[in-house]
Every structure is written in C-alpha cells, then in structure tokens.
C-alpha cells in the first residue's frame, strides 16, 4: 500500500520482539497526548507497560497487538486490542467484542493513512474471528481521535460522564 503522499509502502502484521523498543517510544507519545488533555489523571512522560510486560503480550491471542511497518520493516504505528466476552444472561446476549485499547501513529508519519491501515486490519481480523463488534474509548478533549474514529464509521455505544471534584 502506498500513502496518499506517495511515500513508503506499508503493511500490518502481528507485533514481534524486534518491535518492542519502537512500541515503547510510541507509548510515550500516546501518554503525552493524554497528559496534555488530562494532567490531573495522566503523568508524563511514561508508558503503561515496560519491556518485560510488553514481551509477555506479544503471543497472547486474548490481547493481540498489530503494527504497521514500512518496506524496511520500520514501525509506523501500533494498535493494541483486547478480547472481551459478555456472557449470555437473562438481560444480555452473549457476545465477543474486540476492544481497541490503544492506537498510535508515529507523529513523523501522520497523514499517511497508517491509522486507517491499522484500523481496517483490526476490522478484518474481527470479522475473520467472528467478533460481534469492535469498540474503543476516546478521552474527552481528544478531538482529532474522535474525528478519525467517526470517519472510520464508528458510532456512540454509550457516553461516560464525570464531574471532577
């Protein structure tokens, strides 16, 4: 796939051990976006996983991680997913959801459709594996992310409100 700007070819694959350092770097980028929006909640700069924790996740099919790489296998972005299961009950249908826990595109390659490639890969993965839906959360104030996900076709499932005291 070639970007709209005629840049490098890219493809999406499962994350591997050789990707860990770049993923950790991008985790800091995501943290700093959240820190800028909500410094009352997010410290910065930091990552939510260390290298050891990240390595443990690489082969976990309940928490698949995909990366978008260029033709030289340089990491352009990642998407972390989690399998969520709602058990059948008197109230609810039993369903399997693929939750997007985190998506980051390296700030140096934004606008090259890396996010779209990652998101569409996850949709295909979810369809192939017979998930009912794909969900995610967007922090209030992260307007660019909200616009992106709406452009991808996502709609509100529910809205979480707060009042900071």
mmCIF file of C-alpha atoms in Angstrom:
data_model
loop_
_atom_site.group_PDB
_atom_site.id
_atom_site.type_symbol
_atom_site.label_atom_id
_atom_site.label_comp_id
_atom_site.label_asym_id
_atom_site.label_seq_id
_atom_site.Cartn_x
_atom_site.Cartn_y
_atom_site.Cartn_z
ATOM 1 C CA UNK A 1 0.000 0.000 0.000
ATOM 2 C CA UNK A 2 1.332 3.447 -0.882
ATOM 3 C CA UNK A 3 0.380 6.543 1.096
ATOM 4 C CA UNK A 4 -1.532 9.470 -0.364
ATOM 5 C CA UNK A 5 1.707 11.458 -0.353
ATOM 6 C CA UNK A 6 3.463 8.847 -2.491
ATOM 7 C CA UNK A 7 5.591 7.742 0.411
ATOM 8 C CA UNK A 8 6.653 4.315 1.529
ATOM 9 C CA UNK A 9 4.795 1.066 1.078
ATOM 10 C CA UNK A 10 3.422 -0.322 4.316
ATOM 11 C CA UNK A 11 1.684 -3.372 5.709
ATOM 12 C CA UNK A 12 0.202 -4.533 9.013
ATOM 13 C CA UNK A 13 1.370 -7.614 10.919
ATOM 14 C CA UNK A 14 1.416 -9.004 14.450
ATOM 15 C CA UNK A 15 3.896 -7.250 16.710
ATOM 16 C CA UNK A 16 7.179 -9.076 17.296
ATOM 17 C CA UNK A 17 10.027 -8.861 19.774
ATOM 18 C CA UNK A 18 12.024 -6.605 17.446
ATOM 19 C CA UNK A 19 9.203 -4.004 17.666
ATOM 20 C CA UNK A 20 9.288 -3.556 21.438
ATOM 21 C CA UNK A 21 11.615 -0.538 21.613
ATOM 22 C CA UNK A 22 9.636 1.377 18.994
ATOM 23 C CA UNK A 23 6.315 0.469 20.620
ATOM 24 C CA UNK A 24 7.643 1.732 23.960
ATOM 25 C CA UNK A 25 8.651 5.011 22.275
ATOM 26 C CA UNK A 26 5.160 5.398 20.805
ATOM 27 C CA UNK A 27 3.529 4.522 24.134
ATOM 28 C CA UNK A 28 5.208 7.661 25.496
ATOM 29 C CA UNK A 29 3.721 9.691 22.603
ATOM 30 C CA UNK A 30 0.233 8.433 23.489
ATOM 31 C CA UNK A 31 0.816 9.106 27.170
ATOM 32 C CA UNK A 32 1.831 12.692 26.424
ATOM 33 C CA UNK A 33 -1.331 13.273 24.362
ATOM 34 C CA UNK A 34 -3.384 12.092 27.329
ATOM 35 C CA UNK A 35 -1.226 14.063 29.780
ATOM 36 C CA UNK A 36 -1.795 17.259 27.756
ATOM 37 C CA UNK A 37 -5.566 16.687 27.818
ATOM 38 C CA UNK A 38 -5.875 15.398 31.403
ATOM 39 C CA UNK A 39 -2.807 16.222 33.531
ATOM 40 C CA UNK A 40 -4.972 15.540 36.602
ATOM 41 C CA UNK A 41 -5.099 11.865 35.589
ATOM 42 C CA UNK A 42 -2.034 11.158 33.438
ATOM 43 C CA UNK A 43 1.559 11.592 34.489
ATOM 44 C CA UNK A 44 4.073 12.198 31.765
ATOM 45 C CA UNK A 45 6.269 11.033 30.180
ATOM 46 C CA UNK A 46 5.556 7.400 30.975
ATOM 47 C CA UNK A 47 4.385 4.109 29.471
ATOM 48 C CA UNK A 48 1.655 1.795 30.684
ATOM 49 C CA UNK A 49 3.847 -1.264 30.054
ATOM 50 C CA UNK A 50 7.538 -1.915 30.476
ATOM 51 C CA UNK A 51 9.555 -4.028 28.025
ATOM 52 C CA UNK A 52 9.051 -7.226 30.023
ATOM 53 C CA UNK A 53 5.269 -6.761 30.186
ATOM 54 C CA UNK A 54 5.132 -5.922 26.502
ATOM 55 C CA UNK A 55 7.133 -9.020 25.550
ATOM 56 C CA UNK A 56 4.684 -11.165 27.535
ATOM 57 C CA UNK A 57 1.763 -9.789 25.486
ATOM 58 C CA UNK A 58 3.205 -10.465 22.031
ATOM 59 C CA UNK A 59 1.891 -14.020 21.669
ATOM 60 C CA UNK A 60 -1.321 -13.547 23.681
ATOM 61 C CA UNK A 61 -4.317 -14.090 21.394
ATOM 62 C CA UNK A 62 -6.556 -12.511 24.048
ATOM 63 C CA UNK A 63 -4.601 -9.253 23.666
ATOM 64 C CA UNK A 64 -3.340 -9.122 20.071
ATOM 65 C CA UNK A 65 -1.005 -6.281 19.126
ATOM 66 C CA UNK A 66 -0.610 -5.303 15.490
ATOM 67 C CA UNK A 67 1.952 -2.958 13.981
ATOM 68 C CA UNK A 68 2.119 -1.097 10.704
ATOM 69 C CA UNK A 69 5.583 -1.156 9.161
ATOM 70 C CA UNK A 70 7.141 0.256 6.011
ATOM 71 C CA UNK A 71 9.029 -1.677 3.323
ATOM 72 C CA UNK A 72 12.137 -1.617 5.538
ATOM 73 C CA UNK A 73 10.160 -3.039 8.485
ATOM 74 C CA UNK A 74 10.387 0.289 10.338
ATOM 75 C CA UNK A 75 7.479 0.699 12.751
ATOM 76 C CA UNK A 76 4.976 3.408 11.771
ATOM 77 C CA UNK A 77 2.267 2.725 14.342
ATOM 78 C CA UNK A 78 0.597 0.129 16.522
ATOM 79 C CA UNK A 79 -2.819 -0.976 17.709
ATOM 80 C CA UNK A 80 -3.398 -2.884 20.958
ATOM 81 C CA UNK A 81 -6.565 -4.992 21.209
ATOM 82 C CA UNK A 82 -8.277 -6.991 23.941
ATOM 83 C CA UNK A 83 -10.883 -9.728 23.648
ATOM 84 C CA UNK A 84 -13.898 -9.043 25.847
ATOM 85 C CA UNK A 85 -16.677 -11.555 26.419
ATOM 86 C CA UNK A 86 -20.185 -10.716 27.595
ATOM 87 C CA UNK A 87 -21.775 -13.892 28.919
ATOM 88 C CA UNK A 88 -25.305 -14.801 27.923
ATOM 89 C CA UNK A 89 -27.820 -13.808 30.621
ATOM 90 C CA UNK A 90 -31.496 -13.063 31.063
ATOM 91 C CA UNK A 91 -30.694 -9.449 30.214
ATOM 92 C CA UNK A 92 -27.931 -9.591 27.631
ATOM 93 C CA UNK A 93 -26.943 -11.598 24.600
ATOM 94 C CA UNK A 94 -23.623 -13.357 24.856
ATOM 95 C CA UNK A 95 -21.149 -11.624 22.539
ATOM 96 C CA UNK A 96 -17.438 -11.345 21.863
ATOM 97 C CA UNK A 97 -16.074 -7.845 21.447
ATOM 98 C CA UNK A 98 -12.676 -6.813 20.158
ATOM 99 C CA UNK A 99 -11.764 -3.750 22.201
ATOM 100 C CA UNK A 100 -9.128 -1.360 20.861
ATOM 101 C CA UNK A 101 -7.143 -0.428 23.927
ATOM 102 C CA UNK A 102 -4.642 1.825 22.209
ATOM 103 C CA UNK A 103 -3.781 3.074 18.723
ATOM 104 C CA UNK A 104 -0.784 5.263 17.947
ATOM 105 C CA UNK A 105 0.707 6.528 14.717
ATOM 106 C CA UNK A 106 4.239 7.859 14.916
ATOM 107 C CA UNK A 107 3.902 11.637 14.794
ATOM 108 C CA UNK A 108 6.508 11.732 11.999
ATOM 109 C CA UNK A 109 4.213 9.836 9.588
ATOM 110 C CA UNK A 110 0.774 11.154 10.471
ATOM 111 C CA UNK A 111 -1.399 11.812 7.435
ATOM 112 C CA UNK A 112 -0.062 8.773 5.541
ATOM 113 C CA UNK A 113 -3.094 6.563 6.365
ATOM 114 C CA UNK A 114 -1.228 4.430 8.909
ATOM 115 C CA UNK A 115 -4.126 4.741 11.377
ATOM 116 C CA UNK A 116 -6.616 3.734 8.691
ATOM 117 C CA UNK A 117 -4.466 0.720 7.759
ATOM 118 C CA UNK A 118 -4.267 -0.417 11.383
ATOM 119 C CA UNK A 119 -7.971 0.129 11.996
ATOM 120 C CA UNK A 120 -9.061 -1.670 8.819
ATOM 121 C CA UNK A 121 -6.734 -4.572 9.668
ATOM 122 C CA UNK A 122 -8.424 -4.897 13.062
ATOM 123 C CA UNK A 123 -11.872 -4.825 11.455
ATOM 124 C CA UNK A 124 -10.827 -7.624 9.085
ATOM 125 C CA UNK A 125 -9.315 -9.588 11.984
ATOM 126 C CA UNK A 126 -12.531 -9.169 13.988
ATOM 127 C CA UNK A 127 -14.695 -10.299 11.072
ATOM 128 C CA UNK A 128 -12.495 -13.337 10.351
ATOM 129 C CA UNK A 129 -12.640 -14.324 14.027
ATOM 130 C CA UNK A 130 -16.405 -13.790 14.293
ATOM 131 C CA UNK A 131 -16.484 -10.964 16.828
ATOM 132 C CA UNK A 132 -19.800 -9.167 17.256
ATOM 133 C CA UNK A 133 -18.265 -5.686 17.335
ATOM 134 C CA UNK A 134 -15.170 -3.544 17.744
ATOM 135 C CA UNK A 135 -15.166 -0.908 20.483
ATOM 136 C CA UNK A 136 -12.852 1.676 21.999
ATOM 137 C CA UNK A 137 -12.827 4.665 24.345
ATOM 138 C CA UNK A 138 -11.777 8.203 23.433
ATOM 139 C CA UNK A 139 -10.860 10.701 26.132
ATOM 140 C CA UNK A 140 -12.868 13.914 26.110
ATOM 141 C CA UNK A 141 -10.712 16.606 24.553
ATOM 142 C CA UNK A 142 -9.015 14.215 22.100
ATOM 143 C CA UNK A 143 -10.967 15.734 19.236
ATOM 144 C CA UNK A 144 -8.608 14.534 16.492
ATOM 145 C CA UNK A 145 -9.035 10.909 17.609
ATOM 146 C CA UNK A 146 -12.801 11.299 17.826
ATOM 147 C CA UNK A 147 -12.947 12.736 14.280
ATOM 148 C CA UNK A 148 -10.763 9.896 12.993
ATOM 149 C CA UNK A 149 -12.896 7.131 14.529
ATOM 150 C CA UNK A 150 -16.137 8.718 13.341
ATOM 151 C CA UNK A 151 -14.612 8.952 9.839
ATOM 152 C CA UNK A 152 -13.853 5.223 10.081
ATOM 153 C CA UNK A 153 -17.576 4.587 10.690
ATOM 154 C CA UNK A 154 -17.689 4.226 14.468
ATOM 155 C CA UNK A 155 -20.747 5.464 16.371
ATOM 156 C CA UNK A 156 -21.511 6.078 20.047
ATOM 157 C CA UNK A 157 -22.224 2.943 22.061
ATOM 158 C CA UNK A 158 -22.555 4.814 25.352
ATOM 159 C CA UNK A 159 -21.259 8.033 26.870
ATOM 160 C CA UNK A 160 -19.366 8.152 30.154
ATOM 161 C CA UNK A 161 -19.710 11.428 32.075
ATOM 162 C CA UNK A 162 -17.830 12.800 35.067
ATOM 163 C CA UNK A 163 -17.756 15.710 37.467
ATOM 164 C CA UNK A 164 -14.276 16.397 38.858
ATOM 165 C CA UNK A 165 -14.436 17.450 42.491
#
